[in-house]
């Protein structure tokens, strides 16, 4: 059976452009952060898959990518 042609490379002006990964902000220990749900906090743990953040009333594990959180 013949291929349907799905193996061809996409052109730069294609409306079916490749998915672009969002930029992941870089966080370090003791960084102050603001989360849309939990509010203000401080980073207390960092590893390759996420952060542990102390929000005062609770400590939460935030997985990457950090869409709802910004560094202050």
CSV table of C-alpha atoms in Angstrom, one decimal:
chain,number,residue,atom,x,y,z
A,1,UNK,CA,0.0,0.0,0.0
A,2,UNK,CA,1.3,3.5,-0.9
A,3,UNK,CA,2.2,6.1,1.7
A,4,UNK,CA,-0.2,9.0,2.1
A,5,UNK,CA,2.7,11.5,2.0
A,6,UNK,CA,2.7,12.3,5.8
A,7,UNK,CA,6.5,11.8,5.9
A,8,UNK,CA,7.2,15.0,4.0
A,9,UNK,CA,8.9,17.9,5.9
A,10,UNK,CA,6.7,20.9,6.7
A,11,UNK,CA,7.4,24.1,5.0
A,12,UNK,CA,8.1,27.3,6.9
A,13,UNK,CA,4.8,28.9,5.9
A,14,UNK,CA,2.7,25.8,6.7
A,15,UNK,CA,-0.5,26.4,8.7
A,16,UNK,CA,0.4,23.1,10.5
A,17,UNK,CA,3.5,24.4,12.2
A,18,UNK,CA,5.3,22.2,14.7
A,19,UNK,CA,4.4,22.6,18.4
A,20,UNK,CA,6.7,24.9,20.2
A,21,UNK,CA,7.6,24.1,23.8
A,22,UNK,CA,7.0,27.0,26.2
A,23,UNK,CA,10.0,28.6,27.9
A,24,UNK,CA,10.4,27.3,31.4
A,25,UNK,CA,11.5,29.9,33.9
A,26,UNK,CA,14.6,29.0,35.9
A,27,UNK,CA,14.2,28.9,39.7
A,28,UNK,CA,16.7,28.5,42.5
A,29,UNK,CA,16.5,27.9,46.3
A,30,UNK,CA,15.2,30.8,48.3
A,31,UNK,CA,13.6,32.5,45.2
A,32,UNK,CA,10.4,34.4,46.0
A,33,UNK,CA,7.5,33.4,43.8
A,34,UNK,CA,3.9,34.2,43.2
A,35,UNK,CA,1.4,31.4,42.3
A,36,UNK,CA,-2.0,32.1,40.8
A,37,UNK,CA,-3.7,29.7,43.3
A,38,UNK,CA,-1.5,29.6,46.4
A,39,UNK,CA,-0.2,33.2,46.5
A,40,UNK,CA,3.3,34.3,47.6
A,41,UNK,CA,5.9,31.8,48.6
A,42,UNK,CA,9.6,30.9,48.8
A,43,UNK,CA,11.3,28.0,46.9
A,44,UNK,CA,12.6,25.4,49.4
A,45,UNK,CA,13.5,22.6,47.0
A,46,UNK,CA,14.5,22.2,43.4
A,47,UNK,CA,14.9,19.2,41.2
A,48,UNK,CA,14.6,18.4,37.4
A,49,UNK,CA,10.9,17.7,37.5
A,50,UNK,CA,9.6,20.5,39.7
A,51,UNK,CA,9.9,22.7,42.8
A,52,UNK,CA,8.9,22.5,46.4
A,53,UNK,CA,7.5,25.9,47.6
A,54,UNK,CA,6.7,27.1,51.1
A,55,UNK,CA,3.5,29.3,50.9
A,56,UNK,CA,3.4,30.0,54.7
A,57,UNK,CA,0.3,28.0,55.5
A,58,UNK,CA,1.3,25.0,53.4
A,59,UNK,CA,4.2,23.5,51.4
A,60,UNK,CA,3.3,22.5,47.8
A,61,UNK,CA,5.1,20.5,45.1
A,62,UNK,CA,4.8,22.4,41.8
A,63,UNK,CA,5.6,20.3,38.6
A,64,UNK,CA,7.1,21.8,35.5
A,65,UNK,CA,6.2,23.7,33.4
A,66,UNK,CA,5.4,26.5,35.9
A,67,UNK,CA,2.5,28.1,34.0
A,68,UNK,CA,0.7,29.6,37.0
A,69,UNK,CA,3.9,30.8,38.8
A,70,UNK,CA,6.3,33.7,38.3
A,71,UNK,CA,9.5,34.7,40.0
A,72,UNK,CA,9.5,38.0,41.9
